[in-house]
Short mmCIF file of N, CA and C and ligand atoms in Angstrom, two decimals:
data_model
loop_
_atom_site.label_atom_id
_atom_site.label_comp_id
_atom_site.label_asym_id
_atom_site.label_seq_id
_atom_site.Cartn_x
_atom_site.Cartn_y
_atom_site.Cartn_z
N UNK A 10 -55.88 43.91 -144.13
CA UNK A 10 -57.01 43.24 -144.79
C UNK A 10 -58.28 43.40 -143.94
N UNK A 11 -59.41 43.27 -144.63
CA UNK A 11 -60.70 43.43 -143.97
C UNK A 11 -60.97 42.33 -142.94
N UNK A 12 -61.70 42.71 -141.90
CA UNK A 12 -62.26 41.72 -140.97
C UNK A 12 -63.44 41.08 -141.69
N UNK A 13 -63.38 39.77 -141.83
CA UNK A 13 -64.46 39.06 -142.54
C UNK A 13 -65.50 38.54 -141.56
N UNK A 14 -66.72 39.01 -141.73
CA UNK A 14 -67.82 38.57 -140.86
C UNK A 14 -68.75 37.69 -141.69
N UNK A 15 -69.15 36.58 -141.10
CA UNK A 15 -70.04 35.64 -141.79
C UNK A 15 -71.33 35.55 -140.99
N UNK A 16 -72.46 35.84 -141.65
CA UNK A 16 -73.72 35.92 -140.92
C UNK A 16 -74.79 34.99 -141.44
N UNK A 17 -75.63 34.53 -140.54
CA UNK A 17 -76.79 33.74 -140.96
C UNK A 17 -77.91 33.92 -139.95
N UNK A 18 -79.15 33.65 -140.44
CA UNK A 18 -80.34 33.81 -139.61
C UNK A 18 -80.99 32.45 -139.41
N UNK A 19 -81.61 32.29 -138.25
CA UNK A 19 -82.24 31.03 -137.91
C UNK A 19 -83.69 30.92 -138.37
N UNK A 20 -84.04 31.68 -139.38
CA UNK A 20 -85.40 31.61 -139.94
C UNK A 20 -85.28 31.48 -141.44
N UNK A 21 -86.12 30.65 -142.03
CA UNK A 21 -86.04 30.43 -143.47
C UNK A 21 -87.06 31.25 -144.25
N UNK A 22 -88.05 31.80 -143.56
CA UNK A 22 -89.13 32.42 -144.34
C UNK A 22 -88.64 33.70 -145.01
N UNK A 23 -89.25 33.93 -146.17
CA UNK A 23 -88.82 35.05 -147.01
C UNK A 23 -88.94 36.37 -146.24
N UNK A 24 -90.05 36.54 -145.52
CA UNK A 24 -90.29 37.80 -144.81
C UNK A 24 -89.71 37.84 -143.41
N UNK A 25 -88.75 36.99 -143.15
CA UNK A 25 -88.17 36.89 -141.80
C UNK A 25 -87.66 38.23 -141.26
N UNK A 26 -88.07 38.57 -140.06
CA UNK A 26 -87.57 39.79 -139.41
C UNK A 26 -86.09 39.64 -139.05
N UNK A 27 -85.70 38.42 -138.73
CA UNK A 27 -84.29 38.20 -138.39
C UNK A 27 -83.39 38.34 -139.61
N UNK A 28 -83.89 37.88 -140.77
CA UNK A 28 -83.14 38.13 -142.00
C UNK A 28 -83.06 39.63 -142.27
N UNK A 29 -84.12 40.34 -141.92
CA UNK A 29 -84.12 41.80 -142.11
C UNK A 29 -83.04 42.47 -141.25
N UNK A 30 -82.84 41.96 -140.04
CA UNK A 30 -81.77 42.51 -139.20
C UNK A 30 -80.41 42.32 -139.88
N UNK A 31 -80.22 41.15 -140.49
CA UNK A 31 -78.94 40.90 -141.19
C UNK A 31 -78.77 41.85 -142.38
N UNK A 32 -79.86 42.06 -143.11
CA UNK A 32 -79.77 43.00 -144.25
C UNK A 32 -79.44 44.41 -143.76
N UNK A 33 -80.01 44.75 -142.62
CA UNK A 33 -79.73 46.07 -142.03
C UNK A 33 -78.25 46.17 -141.65
N UNK A 34 -77.71 45.06 -141.17
CA UNK A 34 -76.27 45.02 -140.85
C UNK A 34 -75.45 45.21 -142.13
N UNK A 35 -75.87 44.53 -143.19
CA UNK A 35 -75.16 44.60 -144.47
C UNK A 35 -75.11 46.05 -144.98
N UNK A 36 -76.18 46.79 -144.75
CA UNK A 36 -76.24 48.19 -145.21
C UNK A 36 -75.31 49.11 -144.41
N UNK A 37 -74.84 48.60 -143.27
CA UNK A 37 -74.09 49.49 -142.37
C UNK A 37 -72.72 48.94 -141.98
N UNK A 38 -72.17 48.05 -142.81
CA UNK A 38 -70.88 47.44 -142.46
C UNK A 38 -69.80 48.53 -142.38
N UNK A 39 -69.12 48.63 -141.26
CA UNK A 39 -68.10 49.67 -141.13
C UNK A 39 -66.93 49.46 -142.09
N UNK A 40 -66.23 50.53 -142.41
CA UNK A 40 -65.03 50.43 -143.23
C UNK A 40 -64.06 49.47 -142.55
N UNK A 41 -63.36 48.68 -143.36
CA UNK A 41 -62.39 47.74 -142.78
C UNK A 41 -62.99 46.39 -142.46
N UNK A 42 -64.27 46.23 -142.80
CA UNK A 42 -64.92 44.94 -142.55
C UNK A 42 -65.78 44.57 -143.75
N UNK A 43 -66.07 43.30 -143.88
CA UNK A 43 -67.01 42.84 -144.90
C UNK A 43 -67.93 41.81 -144.28
N UNK A 44 -69.13 41.71 -144.82
CA UNK A 44 -70.13 40.80 -144.27
C UNK A 44 -70.72 39.96 -145.39
N UNK A 45 -70.66 38.64 -145.22
CA UNK A 45 -71.33 37.74 -146.16
C UNK A 45 -72.49 37.06 -145.43
N UNK A 46 -73.64 37.01 -146.09
CA UNK A 46 -74.82 36.39 -145.48
C UNK A 46 -75.10 35.06 -146.17
N UNK A 47 -75.39 34.07 -145.38
CA UNK A 47 -75.63 32.71 -145.88
C UNK A 47 -77.05 32.30 -145.50
N UNK A 48 -77.74 31.63 -146.43
CA UNK A 48 -79.10 31.16 -146.15
C UNK A 48 -79.04 29.69 -145.75
N UNK A 49 -79.65 29.37 -144.62
CA UNK A 49 -79.57 28.00 -144.10
C UNK A 49 -80.58 27.05 -144.76
N UNK A 50 -81.33 27.56 -145.74
CA UNK A 50 -82.44 26.82 -146.33
C UNK A 50 -82.10 25.47 -146.94
N UNK A 51 -80.88 25.31 -147.43
CA UNK A 51 -80.51 24.06 -148.10
C UNK A 51 -79.87 23.05 -147.15
N UNK A 52 -79.67 23.44 -145.91
CA UNK A 52 -78.98 22.54 -144.96
C UNK A 52 -79.95 21.46 -144.48
N UNK A 53 -79.64 20.20 -144.72
CA UNK A 53 -80.57 19.12 -144.36
C UNK A 53 -80.55 18.84 -142.85
N UNK A 54 -81.47 18.01 -142.38
CA UNK A 54 -81.42 17.63 -140.97
C UNK A 54 -80.11 16.89 -140.66
N UNK A 55 -79.57 17.19 -139.52
CA UNK A 55 -78.29 16.58 -139.13
C UNK A 55 -78.43 15.07 -138.97
N UNK A 56 -77.44 14.35 -139.51
CA UNK A 56 -77.39 12.90 -139.36
C UNK A 56 -75.94 12.51 -139.09
N UNK A 57 -75.70 11.98 -137.93
CA UNK A 57 -74.31 11.69 -137.54
C UNK A 57 -73.67 10.63 -138.43
N UNK A 58 -74.50 9.81 -139.10
CA UNK A 58 -73.95 8.82 -140.02
C UNK A 58 -73.16 9.48 -141.15
N UNK A 59 -73.44 10.75 -141.39
CA UNK A 59 -72.78 11.45 -142.50
C UNK A 59 -71.56 12.27 -142.06
N UNK A 60 -71.14 12.11 -140.81
CA UNK A 60 -70.02 12.90 -140.31
C UNK A 60 -68.76 12.76 -141.17
N UNK A 61 -68.58 11.58 -141.77
CA UNK A 61 -67.37 11.38 -142.60
C UNK A 61 -67.64 11.62 -144.09
N UNK A 62 -68.83 12.02 -144.43
CA UNK A 62 -69.16 12.38 -145.84
C UNK A 62 -70.30 13.39 -145.84
N UNK A 63 -69.98 14.55 -145.31
CA UNK A 63 -71.01 15.59 -145.17
C UNK A 63 -71.47 16.12 -146.54
N UNK A 64 -72.75 16.49 -146.64
CA UNK A 64 -73.26 17.07 -147.89
C UNK A 64 -72.47 18.32 -148.29
N UNK A 65 -72.40 18.56 -149.60
CA UNK A 65 -71.62 19.69 -150.11
C UNK A 65 -72.02 21.02 -149.48
N UNK A 66 -73.33 21.22 -149.29
CA UNK A 66 -73.79 22.50 -148.75
C UNK A 66 -73.27 22.70 -147.32
N UNK A 67 -73.14 21.60 -146.60
CA UNK A 67 -72.61 21.69 -145.23
C UNK A 67 -71.11 21.97 -145.27
N UNK A 68 -70.42 21.31 -146.19
CA UNK A 68 -68.98 21.59 -146.35
C UNK A 68 -68.74 23.05 -146.67
N UNK A 69 -69.58 23.58 -147.55
CA UNK A 69 -69.46 24.99 -147.92
C UNK A 69 -69.69 25.87 -146.70
N UNK A 70 -70.75 25.56 -145.97
CA UNK A 70 -71.09 26.31 -144.75
C UNK A 70 -69.91 26.28 -143.78
N UNK A 71 -69.37 25.09 -143.56
CA UNK A 71 -68.25 24.95 -142.62
C UNK A 71 -67.02 25.74 -143.09
N UNK A 72 -66.74 25.70 -144.39
CA UNK A 72 -65.53 26.38 -144.85
C UNK A 72 -65.69 27.90 -144.76
N UNK A 73 -66.92 28.38 -144.96
CA UNK A 73 -67.15 29.82 -144.84
C UNK A 73 -67.00 30.27 -143.38
N UNK A 74 -67.42 29.43 -142.46
CA UNK A 74 -67.23 29.76 -141.04
C UNK A 74 -65.74 29.79 -140.71
N UNK A 75 -65.04 28.75 -141.16
CA UNK A 75 -63.60 28.66 -140.94
C UNK A 75 -62.86 29.90 -141.43
N UNK A 76 -63.26 30.34 -142.63
CA UNK A 76 -62.55 31.45 -143.27
C UNK A 76 -62.88 32.80 -142.63
N UNK A 77 -63.95 32.83 -141.84
CA UNK A 77 -64.38 34.11 -141.27
C UNK A 77 -63.57 34.46 -140.03
N UNK A 78 -63.45 35.77 -139.80
CA UNK A 78 -62.82 36.24 -138.56
C UNK A 78 -63.85 36.31 -137.44
N UNK A 79 -65.11 36.49 -137.81
CA UNK A 79 -66.17 36.65 -136.80
C UNK A 79 -67.49 36.18 -137.39
N UNK A 80 -68.38 35.80 -136.49
CA UNK A 80 -69.70 35.27 -136.89
C UNK A 80 -70.78 36.23 -136.38
N UNK A 81 -71.84 36.35 -137.17
CA UNK A 81 -73.00 37.18 -136.78
C UNK A 81 -74.25 36.33 -136.94
N UNK A 82 -74.98 36.13 -135.86
CA UNK A 82 -76.17 35.28 -135.91
C UNK A 82 -77.40 36.09 -135.53
N UNK A 83 -78.45 35.95 -136.35
CA UNK A 83 -79.75 36.55 -136.01
C UNK A 83 -80.71 35.39 -135.73
N UNK A 84 -81.15 35.30 -134.50
CA UNK A 84 -82.00 34.17 -134.14
C UNK A 84 -83.42 34.58 -133.80
N UNK A 85 -84.39 33.86 -134.35
CA UNK A 85 -85.75 34.02 -133.84
C UNK A 85 -85.86 33.25 -132.53
N UNK A 86 -86.94 33.50 -131.82
CA UNK A 86 -87.24 32.69 -130.63
C UNK A 86 -88.43 31.80 -130.96
N UNK A 87 -88.19 30.50 -130.91
CA UNK A 87 -89.25 29.51 -131.11
C UNK A 87 -89.43 28.77 -129.80
N UNK A 88 -90.60 28.88 -129.22
CA UNK A 88 -90.89 28.14 -127.98
C UNK A 88 -89.79 28.31 -126.93
N UNK A 89 -89.44 29.57 -126.73
CA UNK A 89 -88.48 29.99 -125.70
C UNK A 89 -87.05 29.52 -125.97
N UNK A 90 -86.73 29.18 -127.20
CA UNK A 90 -85.35 28.79 -127.50
C UNK A 90 -85.00 29.28 -128.89
N UNK A 91 -83.77 28.98 -129.35
CA UNK A 91 -83.43 29.27 -130.74
C UNK A 91 -84.23 28.31 -131.63
N UNK A 92 -84.32 28.63 -132.90
CA UNK A 92 -85.07 27.77 -133.82
C UNK A 92 -84.33 26.46 -134.06
N UNK A 93 -85.07 25.44 -134.42
CA UNK A 93 -84.46 24.16 -134.79
C UNK A 93 -83.54 24.32 -136.00
N UNK A 94 -83.95 25.16 -136.94
CA UNK A 94 -83.13 25.41 -138.13
C UNK A 94 -81.73 25.91 -137.74
N UNK A 95 -81.69 26.80 -136.79
CA UNK A 95 -80.40 27.35 -136.36
C UNK A 95 -79.58 26.31 -135.61
N UNK A 96 -80.23 25.63 -134.67
CA UNK A 96 -79.50 24.64 -133.87
C UNK A 96 -78.97 23.53 -134.76
N UNK A 97 -79.79 23.14 -135.75
CA UNK A 97 -79.40 22.09 -136.69
C UNK A 97 -78.13 22.48 -137.46
N UNK A 98 -78.11 23.70 -137.94
CA UNK A 98 -76.94 24.18 -138.70
C UNK A 98 -75.70 24.23 -137.80
N UNK A 99 -75.90 24.68 -136.57
CA UNK A 99 -74.78 24.73 -135.63
C UNK A 99 -74.26 23.32 -135.36
N UNK A 100 -75.18 22.38 -135.20
CA UNK A 100 -74.78 20.99 -134.92
C UNK A 100 -73.90 20.45 -136.06
N UNK A 101 -74.31 20.64 -137.30
CA UNK A 101 -73.48 20.21 -138.44
C UNK A 101 -72.09 20.81 -138.36
N UNK A 102 -72.04 22.13 -138.21
CA UNK A 102 -70.75 22.82 -138.32
C UNK A 102 -69.83 22.53 -137.14
N UNK A 103 -70.40 22.00 -136.07
CA UNK A 103 -69.59 21.68 -134.89
C UNK A 103 -68.93 20.30 -135.02
N UNK A 104 -69.26 19.59 -136.10
CA UNK A 104 -68.83 18.21 -136.28
C UNK A 104 -67.99 18.05 -137.55
N UNK A 105 -67.27 16.96 -137.79
CA UNK A 105 -67.05 15.84 -136.87
C UNK A 105 -66.16 16.26 -135.70
N UNK A 106 -66.07 15.40 -134.72
CA UNK A 106 -65.22 15.67 -133.56
C UNK A 106 -63.82 16.04 -134.04
N UNK A 107 -63.31 17.12 -133.49
CA UNK A 107 -61.98 17.58 -133.90
C UNK A 107 -62.03 18.55 -135.07
N UNK A 108 -63.20 18.75 -135.66
CA UNK A 108 -63.32 19.71 -136.76
C UNK A 108 -64.53 20.63 -136.54
N UNK A 109 -64.57 21.20 -135.35
CA UNK A 109 -65.60 22.18 -135.02
C UNK A 109 -65.25 23.51 -135.67
N UNK A 110 -66.01 23.88 -136.69
CA UNK A 110 -65.68 25.08 -137.47
C UNK A 110 -65.76 26.37 -136.65
N UNK A 111 -66.52 26.35 -135.58
CA UNK A 111 -66.72 27.56 -134.77
C UNK A 111 -65.61 27.80 -133.75
N UNK A 112 -64.74 26.82 -133.59
CA UNK A 112 -63.77 26.88 -132.49
C UNK A 112 -63.02 28.21 -132.44
N UNK A 113 -63.11 28.88 -131.30
CA UNK A 113 -62.35 30.09 -131.00
C UNK A 113 -62.80 31.34 -131.78
N UNK A 114 -63.99 31.29 -132.41
CA UNK A 114 -64.45 32.46 -133.18
C UNK A 114 -65.24 33.41 -132.29
N UNK A 115 -65.02 34.70 -132.49
CA UNK A 115 -65.93 35.68 -131.87
C UNK A 115 -67.28 35.65 -132.58
N UNK A 116 -68.33 35.92 -131.84
CA UNK A 116 -69.68 35.92 -132.42
C UNK A 116 -70.51 37.04 -131.82
N UNK A 117 -71.32 37.67 -132.65
CA UNK A 117 -72.32 38.64 -132.17
C UNK A 117 -73.70 38.07 -132.47
N UNK A 118 -74.61 38.28 -131.55
CA UNK A 118 -75.94 37.70 -131.64
C UNK A 118 -77.00 38.80 -131.66
N UNK A 119 -77.98 38.64 -132.53
CA UNK A 119 -79.13 39.54 -132.55
C UNK A 119 -80.39 38.68 -132.52
N UNK A 120 -81.49 39.27 -132.07
CA UNK A 120 -82.76 38.56 -132.17
C UNK A 120 -83.89 39.56 -132.39
N UNK A 121 -84.88 39.11 -133.13
CA UNK A 121 -86.07 39.92 -133.37
C UNK A 121 -87.29 39.06 -133.08
N UNK A 122 -88.26 39.66 -132.42
CA UNK A 122 -89.48 38.93 -132.10
C UNK A 122 -90.68 39.87 -132.18
N UNK A 123 -91.82 39.28 -132.46
CA UNK A 123 -93.04 40.07 -132.46
C UNK A 123 -93.50 40.32 -131.02
N UNK A 124 -92.88 39.64 -130.08
CA UNK A 124 -93.27 39.78 -128.68
C UNK A 124 -92.43 40.78 -127.93
N UNK A 125 -92.75 40.91 -126.66
CA UNK A 125 -92.13 41.91 -125.79
C UNK A 125 -90.73 41.47 -125.32
N UNK A 126 -90.52 40.15 -125.22
CA UNK A 126 -89.26 39.65 -124.65
C UNK A 126 -88.14 39.62 -125.70
N UNK A 127 -88.51 39.85 -126.97
CA UNK A 127 -87.53 40.20 -128.00
C UNK A 127 -86.53 39.09 -128.33
N UNK A 128 -86.86 37.86 -127.99
CA UNK A 128 -85.93 36.77 -128.31
C UNK A 128 -84.84 36.58 -127.28
N UNK A 129 -84.98 37.24 -126.13
CA UNK A 129 -83.94 37.16 -125.09
C UNK A 129 -83.68 35.71 -124.67
N UNK A 130 -84.75 34.95 -124.53
CA UNK A 130 -84.57 33.56 -124.05
C UNK A 130 -83.84 32.74 -125.10
N UNK A 131 -84.12 32.99 -126.36
CA UNK A 131 -83.40 32.29 -127.43
C UNK A 131 -81.92 32.66 -127.39
N UNK A 132 -81.65 33.93 -127.15
CA UNK A 132 -80.25 34.37 -127.11
C UNK A 132 -79.48 33.65 -126.00
N UNK A 133 -80.14 33.49 -124.84
CA UNK A 133 -79.41 32.85 -123.75
C UNK A 133 -79.20 31.37 -124.00
N UNK A 134 -80.13 30.72 -124.70
CA UNK A 134 -79.88 29.32 -125.09
C UNK A 134 -78.71 29.25 -126.07
N UNK A 135 -78.71 30.19 -126.99
CA UNK A 135 -77.62 30.22 -127.98
C UNK A 135 -76.28 30.49 -127.29
N UNK A 136 -76.30 31.37 -126.32
CA UNK A 136 -75.06 31.66 -125.58
C UNK A 136 -74.57 30.42 -124.83
N UNK A 137 -75.51 29.63 -124.33
CA UNK A 137 -75.13 28.38 -123.64
C UNK A 137 -74.45 27.43 -124.63
N UNK A 138 -75.01 27.32 -125.82
CA UNK A 138 -74.42 26.47 -126.85
C UNK A 138 -73.01 26.95 -127.21
N UNK A 139 -72.83 28.26 -127.19
CA UNK A 139 -71.51 28.82 -127.51
C UNK A 139 -70.43 28.33 -126.54
N UNK A 140 -70.82 28.00 -125.33
CA UNK A 140 -69.83 27.50 -124.37
C UNK A 140 -69.21 26.21 -124.92
N UNK A 141 -70.05 25.28 -125.33
CA UNK A 141 -69.53 23.98 -125.76
C UNK A 141 -68.78 24.06 -127.08
N UNK A 142 -69.26 24.88 -128.01
CA UNK A 142 -68.56 24.98 -129.30
C UNK A 142 -67.43 26.01 -129.26
N UNK A 143 -67.19 26.55 -128.08
CA UNK A 143 -66.07 27.47 -127.86
C UNK A 143 -66.08 28.69 -128.78
N UNK A 144 -67.27 29.28 -128.93
CA UNK A 144 -67.34 30.59 -129.58
C UNK A 144 -67.34 31.63 -128.48
N UNK A 145 -66.89 32.82 -128.81
CA UNK A 145 -66.77 33.88 -127.81
C UNK A 145 -67.79 34.97 -128.09
N UNK A 146 -68.95 34.92 -127.45
CA UNK A 146 -70.00 35.91 -127.74
C UNK A 146 -69.66 37.29 -127.18
N UNK A 147 -70.00 38.27 -127.98
CA UNK A 147 -69.91 39.66 -127.55
C UNK A 147 -71.04 39.90 -126.54
N UNK A 148 -70.74 40.58 -125.45
CA UNK A 148 -71.78 40.83 -124.44
C UNK A 148 -72.60 42.09 -124.72
N UNK A 149 -71.92 43.13 -125.21
CA UNK A 149 -72.57 44.43 -125.37
C UNK A 149 -72.25 45.01 -126.75
N UNK A 150 -73.15 45.72 -127.37
CA UNK A 150 -74.52 45.98 -126.94
C UNK A 150 -75.40 44.73 -127.16
N UNK A 151 -76.48 44.66 -126.42
CA UNK A 151 -77.45 43.60 -126.64
C UNK A 151 -78.42 44.08 -127.70
N UNK A 152 -78.53 43.31 -128.77
CA UNK A 152 -79.49 43.68 -129.81
C UNK A 152 -80.65 42.68 -129.77
N UNK A 153 -81.69 43.09 -129.07
CA UNK A 153 -82.91 42.29 -128.95
C UNK A 153 -84.04 43.23 -129.36
N UNK A 154 -84.72 42.88 -130.44
CA UNK A 154 -85.70 43.81 -131.00
C UNK A 154 -87.12 43.31 -130.70
N UNK A 155 -87.82 43.96 -129.77
CA UNK A 155 -89.19 43.57 -129.46
C UNK A 155 -90.17 44.22 -130.44
N UNK A 156 -91.36 43.70 -130.51
CA UNK A 156 -92.42 44.28 -131.37
C UNK A 156 -91.87 44.66 -132.74
N UNK A 157 -91.14 43.73 -133.29
CA UNK A 157 -90.34 44.05 -134.49
C UNK A 157 -91.21 44.42 -135.69
N UNK A 158 -92.46 43.93 -135.72
CA UNK A 158 -93.30 44.21 -136.89
C UNK A 158 -93.56 45.71 -137.05
N UNK A 159 -93.37 46.47 -135.96
CA UNK A 159 -93.56 47.93 -136.05
C UNK A 159 -92.29 48.66 -136.52
N UNK A 160 -91.20 47.90 -136.69
CA UNK A 160 -89.91 48.54 -136.96
C UNK A 160 -89.35 48.21 -138.33
N UNK A 161 -90.14 47.48 -139.10
CA UNK A 161 -89.71 47.03 -140.41
C UNK A 161 -90.84 47.30 -141.40
N UNK A 162 -90.50 47.85 -142.57
CA UNK A 162 -91.57 48.14 -143.53
C UNK A 162 -91.90 46.90 -144.38
N UNK A 163 -92.85 47.05 -145.29
CA UNK A 163 -93.32 45.89 -146.06
C UNK A 163 -92.28 45.36 -147.03
N UNK A 164 -91.20 46.11 -147.25
CA UNK A 164 -90.10 45.61 -148.09
C UNK A 164 -89.05 44.88 -147.26
N UNK A 165 -89.29 44.75 -145.96
CA UNK A 165 -88.31 44.08 -145.11
C UNK A 165 -87.13 44.97 -144.77
N UNK A 166 -87.36 46.26 -144.81
CA UNK A 166 -86.31 47.24 -144.50
C UNK A 166 -86.50 47.73 -143.07
N UNK A 167 -85.44 47.69 -142.26
CA UNK A 167 -85.54 48.18 -140.89
C UNK A 167 -85.63 49.70 -140.93
N UNK A 168 -86.76 50.22 -140.47
CA UNK A 168 -86.98 51.67 -140.54
C UNK A 168 -86.74 52.36 -139.21
N UNK A 169 -86.78 51.62 -138.12
CA UNK A 169 -86.62 52.22 -136.80
C UNK A 169 -85.17 52.65 -136.57
N UNK A 170 -84.99 53.95 -136.35
CA UNK A 170 -83.63 54.49 -136.28
C UNK A 170 -82.83 53.92 -135.11
N UNK A 171 -83.50 53.75 -133.97
CA UNK A 171 -82.81 53.21 -132.79
C UNK A 171 -82.30 51.80 -133.06
N UNK A 172 -83.12 51.01 -133.72
CA UNK A 172 -82.72 49.64 -134.06
C UNK A 172 -81.55 49.65 -135.03
N UNK A 173 -81.63 50.50 -136.03
CA UNK A 173 -80.54 50.59 -137.01
C UNK A 173 -79.23 50.98 -136.31
N UNK A 174 -79.32 51.93 -135.41
CA UNK A 174 -78.13 52.40 -134.70
C UNK A 174 -77.52 51.28 -133.85
N UNK A 175 -78.40 50.54 -133.16
CA UNK A 175 -77.94 49.43 -132.32
C UNK A 175 -77.20 48.38 -133.14
N UNK A 176 -77.72 48.11 -134.32
CA UNK A 176 -77.10 47.09 -135.17
C UNK A 176 -75.73 47.58 -135.65
N UNK A 177 -75.66 48.87 -135.96
CA UNK A 177 -74.37 49.44 -136.35
C UNK A 177 -73.36 49.36 -135.20
N UNK A 178 -73.83 49.70 -134.02
CA UNK A 178 -72.98 49.61 -132.82
C UNK A 178 -72.50 48.17 -132.59
N UNK A 179 -73.41 47.23 -132.83
CA UNK A 179 -73.05 45.83 -132.65
C UNK A 179 -71.89 45.44 -133.57
N UNK A 180 -71.98 45.88 -134.83
CA UNK A 180 -70.92 45.57 -135.79
C UNK A 180 -69.60 46.21 -135.35
N UNK A 181 -69.68 47.46 -134.93
CA UNK A 181 -68.45 48.15 -134.50
C UNK A 181 -67.83 47.44 -133.30
N UNK A 182 -68.68 47.03 -132.37
CA UNK A 182 -68.17 46.34 -131.18
C UNK A 182 -67.62 44.96 -131.53
N UNK A 183 -68.27 44.29 -132.49
CA UNK A 183 -67.78 42.98 -132.90
C UNK A 183 -66.39 43.08 -133.52
N UNK A 184 -66.16 44.15 -134.26
CA UNK A 184 -64.86 44.35 -134.89
C UNK A 184 -63.78 44.57 -133.81
N UNK A 185 -64.10 45.40 -132.83
CA UNK A 185 -63.15 45.64 -131.73
C UNK A 185 -62.87 44.33 -130.98
N UNK A 186 -63.93 43.59 -130.70
CA UNK A 186 -63.84 42.32 -129.98
C UNK A 186 -62.98 41.32 -130.76
N UNK A 187 -63.18 41.29 -132.08
CA UNK A 187 -62.44 40.36 -132.95
C UNK A 187 -60.95 40.71 -132.93
N UNK A 188 -60.65 41.98 -133.03
CA UNK A 188 -59.24 42.41 -133.02
C UNK A 188 -58.60 42.09 -131.68
N UNK A 189 -59.38 42.28 -130.61
CA UNK A 189 -58.87 42.00 -129.27
C UNK A 189 -58.54 40.52 -129.11
N UNK A 190 -59.40 39.67 -129.61
CA UNK A 190 -59.17 38.22 -129.48
C UNK A 190 -58.02 37.74 -130.36
N UNK A 191 -57.80 38.42 -131.48
CA UNK A 191 -56.72 38.03 -132.40
C UNK A 191 -55.34 38.39 -131.84
N UNK A 192 -55.29 39.47 -131.05
CA UNK A 192 -54.03 39.95 -130.50
C UNK A 192 -53.51 38.92 -129.50
N UNK A 193 -52.29 38.46 -129.70
CA UNK A 193 -51.76 37.51 -128.70
C UNK A 193 -50.24 37.46 -128.77
C1 LIG B 1 -92.83 31.74 -132.37
N1 LIG B 1 -92.75 33.05 -131.89
C2 LIG B 1 -92.25 33.27 -130.61
N2 LIG B 1 -91.93 34.55 -130.18
C3 LIG B 1 -91.38 34.74 -128.96
O1 LIG B 1 -91.07 35.86 -128.60
N3 LIG B 1 -91.18 33.68 -128.11
C4 LIG B 1 -91.47 32.40 -128.46
O2 LIG B 1 -91.23 31.48 -127.69
C5 LIG B 1 -92.03 32.17 -129.76
N4 LIG B 1 -92.34 30.91 -130.16
C6 LIG B 1 -92.62 30.67 -131.49
C7 LIG B 1 -92.67 29.36 -131.95
C8 LIG B 1 -92.86 29.10 -133.29
C9 LIG B 1 -92.86 27.69 -133.79
C10 LIG B 1 -93.06 30.19 -134.19
C11 LIG B 1 -93.28 29.93 -135.67
C12 LIG B 1 -93.04 31.47 -133.73
C13 LIG B 1 -93.06 34.20 -132.76
C14 LIG B 1 -91.81 34.70 -133.47
O3 LIG B 1 -91.21 35.70 -132.69
C15 LIG B 1 -92.20 35.30 -134.82
O4 LIG B 1 -92.82 34.30 -135.62
C16 LIG B 1 -91.01 35.89 -135.55
O5 LIG B 1 -91.48 36.59 -136.67
C17 LIG B 1 -90.02 34.79 -135.99
O6 LIG B 1 -88.87 35.32 -136.55
P1 LIG B 1 -88.72 35.57 -138.13
O7 LIG B 1 -89.19 34.34 -138.87
O8 LIG B 1 -89.54 36.77 -138.47
O9 LIG B 1 -87.25 35.83 -138.33
#
C-alpha cells in the first residue's frame, strides 16, 4: 500500500509561497506514495477548555494526522519563528494529554521566505517543538527557499528548477525515512 503523506502550510493567504511549495510537492509525489493537503484556515484559536469536546474541524485534522504515515509541513517565518497559525494547529493536534496525534510520526519540513535566511529560524523553532510532540524530523535535504518571490510565477507555480528538484528529493527522502522508522 501507498505511503500516506499529510501536508499543511502555516500560512492562510491565497498567494502563500509556502502553499505553493506544497502544490509543487503534490505535482511530484513519487510512485508508491500519496499526498493530501489540508488548509488550516478553519482551525479556531486553541482553547484548553475544549480538550474534551474539540471542534469537528480539529477532530478531522487530528484523524488525518493519525491516519498518515508521514507529515509534510511548509512553514513561513513570522518574526523569527513559525507562524501562530501553524503553532496553533500543532497545539490542538497535540492534545488532549494522551492523544497527541503526532506521536512517533516522521515529518519533513520546508520553508519559503522573501528574505535571505529562507525561514531557517522558523524551521529550527519547529524542530524544537517536534521534540516535545515526539515527531521525527528528516534532517536532509534541507528545503529552505530564499527570495522565493523570484522562484514562483503569478499563478503560484514553482518555476525554479533547483527548488522543484529539492522538493522532489525531500519527498523521496521522507519516504525512505518513513520506511526506516516503520521497520522494527
Ligand atoms: C514576515 N516575514 C518574515 N520573513 C522572514 O524571513 N523572517 C521573518 O522573521 C519574517 N517575519 C514576518 C512577520 C510577519 C507577521 C509577516 C506577515 C511576514 C515575511 C515572510 O517571509 C513573507 O511574508 C512570506 O511571503 C510569508 O509566507 P507565505 O505567506 O508566502 O507562505
